[in-house]
């Protein structure tokens, strides 16, 4: 399949290792290809609903880090104050992510397969294009050609 996700201004993607980006891109390509082969609009709609509820890197960190910090505060009341430092470090790393758009915690979450909002949206638009929501996707050609056209259209 031709390259479709190369011109990204996504800070999470720009700072992630290329192996992680390729793994995530391959997953997106296989899902879009599967949907193109099936051609089932109802299944596409169900999958789009699933994508609507998928957490991105930012949301994962915004919820996860304060939870870790709160747990650190609660544990420091019963144990030593080292837990308080643990929570403080987690919050400092969240601050770094907020200021720069990327950080060590982002890399960790990204390595676990959590995608950026832009990547999730690209897949959603590609599936919507396959479903027929847009006119730019040709109906002729095989599933692979339609999947590739949908991914390219979603990028633009």
PDB file of C-alpha atoms in Angstrom:
ATOM      1  CA  UNK A   1       0.000   0.000   0.000  1.00  0.00           C
ATOM      2  CA  UNK A   2       1.404   3.442  -0.850  1.00  0.00           C
ATOM      3  CA  UNK A   3       2.496   5.669   1.991  1.00  0.00           C
ATOM      4  CA  UNK A   4      -0.437   7.619   3.397  1.00  0.00           C
ATOM      5  CA  UNK A   5       0.643   8.922   6.811  1.00  0.00           C
ATOM      6  CA  UNK A   6       3.931  10.711   6.164  1.00  0.00           C
ATOM      7  CA  UNK A   7       3.124  14.398   6.522  1.00  0.00           C
ATOM      8  CA  UNK A   8       2.163  14.535  10.166  1.00  0.00           C
ATOM      9  CA  UNK A   9       2.420  17.599  12.368  1.00  0.00           C
ATOM     10  CA  UNK A  10       1.428  15.429  15.315  1.00  0.00           C
ATOM     11  CA  UNK A  11       3.974  15.952  18.151  1.00  0.00           C
ATOM     12  CA  UNK A  12       3.294  12.502  19.601  1.00  0.00           C
ATOM     13  CA  UNK A  13       3.956  10.847  16.246  1.00  0.00           C
ATOM     14  CA  UNK A  14       6.946  13.067  15.457  1.00  0.00           C
ATOM     15  CA  UNK A  15       8.735  12.067  18.672  1.00  0.00           C
ATOM     16  CA  UNK A  16       7.806   8.387  18.657  1.00  0.00           C
ATOM     17  CA  UNK A  17      10.207   5.764  17.314  1.00  0.00           C
ATOM     18  CA  UNK A  18       9.559   4.901  13.682  1.00  0.00           C
ATOM     19  CA  UNK A  19       8.995   1.257  14.628  1.00  0.00           C
ATOM     20  CA  UNK A  20       6.068   2.277  16.846  1.00  0.00           C
ATOM     21  CA  UNK A  21       4.636   4.518  14.112  1.00  0.00           C
ATOM     22  CA  UNK A  22       4.971   1.718  11.537  1.00  0.00           C
ATOM     23  CA  UNK A  23       3.264  -0.768  13.865  1.00  0.00           C
ATOM     24  CA  UNK A  24       0.345   1.614  14.425  1.00  0.00           C
ATOM     25  CA  UNK A  25       0.128   2.428  10.689  1.00  0.00           C
ATOM     26  CA  UNK A  26       0.106  -1.280   9.837  1.00  0.00           C
ATOM     27  CA  UNK A  27      -2.763  -1.830  12.268  1.00  0.00           C
ATOM     28  CA  UNK A  28      -4.743   1.018  10.692  1.00  0.00           C
ATOM     29  CA  UNK A  29      -4.042  -0.287   7.182  1.00  0.00           C
ATOM     30  CA  UNK A  30      -5.157  -3.798   8.077  1.00  0.00           C
ATOM     31  CA  UNK A  31      -8.386  -2.526   9.654  1.00  0.00           C
ATOM     32  CA  UNK A  32      -9.202  -0.293   6.678  1.00  0.00           C
ATOM     33  CA  UNK A  33      -8.319  -3.088   4.254  1.00  0.00           C
ATOM     34  CA  UNK A  34     -10.568  -5.502   6.172  1.00  0.00           C
ATOM     35  CA  UNK A  35     -13.459  -3.041   6.024  1.00  0.00           C
ATOM     36  CA  UNK A  36     -12.880  -2.525   2.290  1.00  0.00           C
ATOM     37  CA  UNK A  37     -12.951  -6.291   1.712  1.00  0.00           C
ATOM     38  CA  UNK A  38     -16.102  -6.804   3.772  1.00  0.00           C
ATOM     39  CA  UNK A  39     -18.004  -3.828   2.409  1.00  0.00           C
ATOM     40  CA  UNK A  40     -20.550  -4.157   5.217  1.00  0.00           C
ATOM     41  CA  UNK A  41     -21.884  -0.685   6.080  1.00  0.00           C
ATOM     42  CA  UNK A  42     -23.365  -1.872   9.383  1.00  0.00           C
ATOM     43  CA  UNK A  43     -20.043  -3.347  10.493  1.00  0.00           C
ATOM     44  CA  UNK A  44     -18.299  -0.126   9.468  1.00  0.00           C
ATOM     45  CA  UNK A  45     -20.756   1.860  11.568  1.00  0.00           C
ATOM     46  CA  UNK A  46     -20.129  -0.376  14.591  1.00  0.00           C
ATOM     47  CA  UNK A  47     -16.381  -0.014  14.145  1.00  0.00           C
ATOM     48  CA  UNK A  48     -16.713   3.772  13.836  1.00  0.00           C
ATOM     49  CA  UNK A  49     -18.606   3.808  17.128  1.00  0.00           C
ATOM     50  CA  UNK A  50     -15.731   1.893  18.713  1.00  0.00           C
ATOM     51  CA  UNK A  51     -13.245   4.438  17.331  1.00  0.00           C
ATOM     52  CA  UNK A  52     -15.347   7.288  18.748  1.00  0.00           C
ATOM     53  CA  UNK A  53     -14.769   5.874  22.239  1.00  0.00           C
ATOM     54  CA  UNK A  54     -11.068   5.054  21.827  1.00  0.00           C
ATOM     55  CA  UNK A  55      -8.814   6.958  24.227  1.00  0.00           C
ATOM     56  CA  UNK A  56      -5.906   8.833  22.690  1.00  0.00           C
ATOM     57  CA  UNK A  57      -2.471   9.477  24.229  1.00  0.00           C
ATOM     58  CA  UNK A  58      -3.502  12.814  25.692  1.00  0.00           C
ATOM     59  CA  UNK A  59      -6.653  11.542  27.401  1.00  0.00           C
ATOM     60  CA  UNK A  60      -4.840   8.482  28.710  1.00  0.00           C
ATOM     61  CA  UNK A  61      -2.218  10.690  30.339  1.00  0.00           C
ATOM     62  CA  UNK A  62      -4.661  13.322  31.608  1.00  0.00           C
ATOM     63  CA  UNK A  63      -6.636  10.635  33.427  1.00  0.00           C
ATOM     64  CA  UNK A  64      -3.861   8.199  34.318  1.00  0.00           C
ATOM     65  CA  UNK A  65      -1.224  10.519  35.752  1.00  0.00           C
ATOM     66  CA  UNK A  66      -3.484  12.324  38.250  1.00  0.00           C
ATOM     67  CA  UNK A  67      -4.783   8.922  39.339  1.00  0.00           C
ATOM     68  CA  UNK A  68      -1.199   7.800  40.004  1.00  0.00           C
ATOM     69  CA  UNK A  69      -0.437  11.076  41.832  1.00  0.00           C
ATOM     70  CA  UNK A  70      -3.560  10.734  43.983  1.00  0.00           C
ATOM     71  CA  UNK A  71      -2.658   7.145  44.797  1.00  0.00           C
ATOM     72  CA  UNK A  72       0.826   8.358  45.755  1.00  0.00           C
ATOM     73  CA  UNK A  73      -0.654  10.959  48.100  1.00  0.00           C
ATOM     74  CA  UNK A  74      -2.968   8.424  49.705  1.00  0.00           C
ATOM     75  CA  UNK A  75      -0.216   5.849  50.123  1.00  0.00           C
ATOM     76  CA  UNK A  76       2.153   8.441  51.619  1.00  0.00           C
ATOM     77  CA  UNK A  77      -0.291   8.951  54.474  1.00  0.00           C
ATOM     78  CA  UNK A  78       0.030   5.305  55.515  1.00  0.00           C
ATOM     79  CA  UNK A  79       3.609   4.599  54.425  1.00  0.00           C
ATOM     80  CA  UNK A  80       6.703   6.694  53.875  1.00  0.00           C
ATOM     81  CA  UNK A  81       6.799  10.006  52.006  1.00  0.00           C
ATOM     82  CA  UNK A  82       8.479   8.382  48.990  1.00  0.00           C
ATOM     83  CA  UNK A  83       5.049   7.871  47.522  1.00  0.00           C
ATOM     84  CA  UNK A  84       4.492  11.634  47.590  1.00  0.00           C
ATOM     85  CA  UNK A  85       7.670  12.115  45.533  1.00  0.00           C
ATOM     86  CA  UNK A  86       6.444   9.458  43.107  1.00  0.00           C
ATOM     87  CA  UNK A  87       3.199  11.384  42.602  1.00  0.00           C
ATOM     88  CA  UNK A  88       5.094  14.652  42.201  1.00  0.00           C
ATOM     89  CA  UNK A  89       7.346  13.203  39.515  1.00  0.00           C
ATOM     90  CA  UNK A  90       4.318  11.873  37.660  1.00  0.00           C
ATOM     91  CA  UNK A  91       2.697  15.327  37.726  1.00  0.00           C
ATOM     92  CA  UNK A  92       5.929  16.977  36.549  1.00  0.00           C
ATOM     93  CA  UNK A  93       6.037  14.578  33.600  1.00  0.00           C
ATOM     94  CA  UNK A  94       2.412  15.399  32.807  1.00  0.00           C
ATOM     95  CA  UNK A  95       3.317  19.093  32.864  1.00  0.00           C
ATOM     96  CA  UNK A  96       6.125  18.401  30.396  1.00  0.00           C
ATOM     97  CA  UNK A  97       3.680  16.614  28.112  1.00  0.00           C
ATOM     98  CA  UNK A  98       1.293  19.549  28.326  1.00  0.00           C
ATOM     99  CA  UNK A  99       3.967  22.094  27.484  1.00  0.00           C
ATOM    100  CA  UNK A 100       5.781  20.215  24.721  1.00  0.00           C
ATOM    101  CA  UNK A 101       3.152  17.805  23.428  1.00  0.00           C
ATOM    102  CA  UNK A 102       5.384  14.855  24.189  1.00  0.00           C
ATOM    103  CA  UNK A 103       7.461  13.375  27.005  1.00  0.00           C
ATOM    104  CA  UNK A 104       8.674  10.134  28.601  1.00  0.00           C
ATOM    105  CA  UNK A 105       5.170   9.149  29.696  1.00  0.00           C
ATOM    106  CA  UNK A 106       3.906   9.777  26.172  1.00  0.00           C
ATOM    107  CA  UNK A 107       6.591   7.452  24.850  1.00  0.00           C
ATOM    108  CA  UNK A 108       5.572   4.767  27.333  1.00  0.00           C
ATOM    109  CA  UNK A 109       1.866   5.032  26.519  1.00  0.00           C
ATOM    110  CA  UNK A 110       2.644   5.190  22.796  1.00  0.00           C
ATOM    111  CA  UNK A 111       4.749   2.028  23.000  1.00  0.00           C
ATOM    112  CA  UNK A 112       1.695   0.312  24.505  1.00  0.00           C
ATOM    113  CA  UNK A 113      -0.161   1.076  21.249  1.00  0.00           C
ATOM    114  CA  UNK A 114      -2.178   4.101  22.316  1.00  0.00           C
ATOM    115  CA  UNK A 115      -2.665   6.366  19.315  1.00  0.00           C
ATOM    116  CA  UNK A 116      -2.838  10.108  18.910  1.00  0.00           C
ATOM    117  CA  UNK A 117      -6.204  11.757  18.266  1.00  0.00           C
ATOM    118  CA  UNK A 118      -5.071  12.587  14.734  1.00  0.00           C
ATOM    119  CA  UNK A 119      -4.303   8.935  13.979  1.00  0.00           C
ATOM    120  CA  UNK A 120      -7.666   7.808  15.315  1.00  0.00           C
ATOM    121  CA  UNK A 121      -9.392  10.491  13.243  1.00  0.00           C
ATOM    122  CA  UNK A 122      -7.508   9.425  10.100  1.00  0.00           C
ATOM    123  CA  UNK A 123      -8.816   5.893  10.514  1.00  0.00           C
ATOM    124  CA  UNK A 124     -12.332   7.169  11.177  1.00  0.00           C
ATOM    125  CA  UNK A 125     -12.331   9.289   8.026  1.00  0.00           C
ATOM    126  CA  UNK A 126     -10.958   6.410   5.956  1.00  0.00           C
ATOM    127  CA  UNK A 127     -13.749   4.110   7.196  1.00  0.00           C
ATOM    128  CA  UNK A 128     -16.343   6.829   6.573  1.00  0.00           C
ATOM    129  CA  UNK A 129     -15.002   7.220   3.048  1.00  0.00           C
ATOM    130  CA  UNK A 130     -15.318   3.472   2.476  1.00  0.00           C
ATOM    131  CA  UNK A 131     -18.826   3.535   3.890  1.00  0.00           C
ATOM    132  CA  UNK A 132     -19.742   6.064   1.224  1.00  0.00           C
ATOM    133  CA  UNK A 133     -19.963   9.216   3.308  1.00  0.00           C
ATOM    134  CA  UNK A 134     -17.732  11.075   0.814  1.00  0.00           C
ATOM    135  CA  UNK A 135     -17.706  11.165  -2.968  1.00  0.00           C
ATOM    136  CA  UNK A 136     -13.918  11.038  -3.467  1.00  0.00           C
ATOM    137  CA  UNK A 137     -13.541   7.263  -3.206  1.00  0.00           C
ATOM    138  CA  UNK A 138     -13.922   5.420  -6.516  1.00  0.00           C
ATOM    139  CA  UNK A 139     -16.251   2.454  -6.490  1.00  0.00           C
ATOM    140  CA  UNK A 140     -14.241   0.625  -9.141  1.00  0.00           C
ATOM    141  CA  UNK A 141     -11.006  -1.201  -8.374  1.00  0.00           C
ATOM    142  CA  UNK A 142     -10.409  -3.846  -5.791  1.00  0.00           C
ATOM    143  CA  UNK A 143     -10.625  -3.569  -2.003  1.00  0.00           C
ATOM    144  CA  UNK A 144      -6.918  -2.735  -1.724  1.00  0.00           C
ATOM    145  CA  UNK A 145      -7.244   0.200  -4.161  1.00  0.00           C
ATOM    146  CA  UNK A 146     -10.353   1.459  -2.344  1.00  0.00           C
ATOM    147  CA  UNK A 147      -8.654   1.128   1.067  1.00  0.00           C
ATOM    148  CA  UNK A 148      -5.608   3.041  -0.181  1.00  0.00           C
ATOM    149  CA  UNK A 149      -7.804   5.769  -1.724  1.00  0.00           C
ATOM    150  CA  UNK A 150      -9.720   6.064   1.553  1.00  0.00           C
ATOM    151  CA  UNK A 151      -6.503   6.449   3.581  1.00  0.00           C
ATOM    152  CA  UNK A 152      -5.151   9.079   1.181  1.00  0.00           C
ATOM    153  CA  UNK A 153      -8.470  10.964   1.203  1.00  0.00           C
ATOM    154  CA  UNK A 154      -8.562  10.902   4.999  1.00  0.00           C
ATOM    155  CA  UNK A 155      -5.098  12.489   5.125  1.00  0.00           C
ATOM    156  CA  UNK A 156      -6.071  15.425   2.929  1.00  0.00           C
TER     157      UNK A 156
END
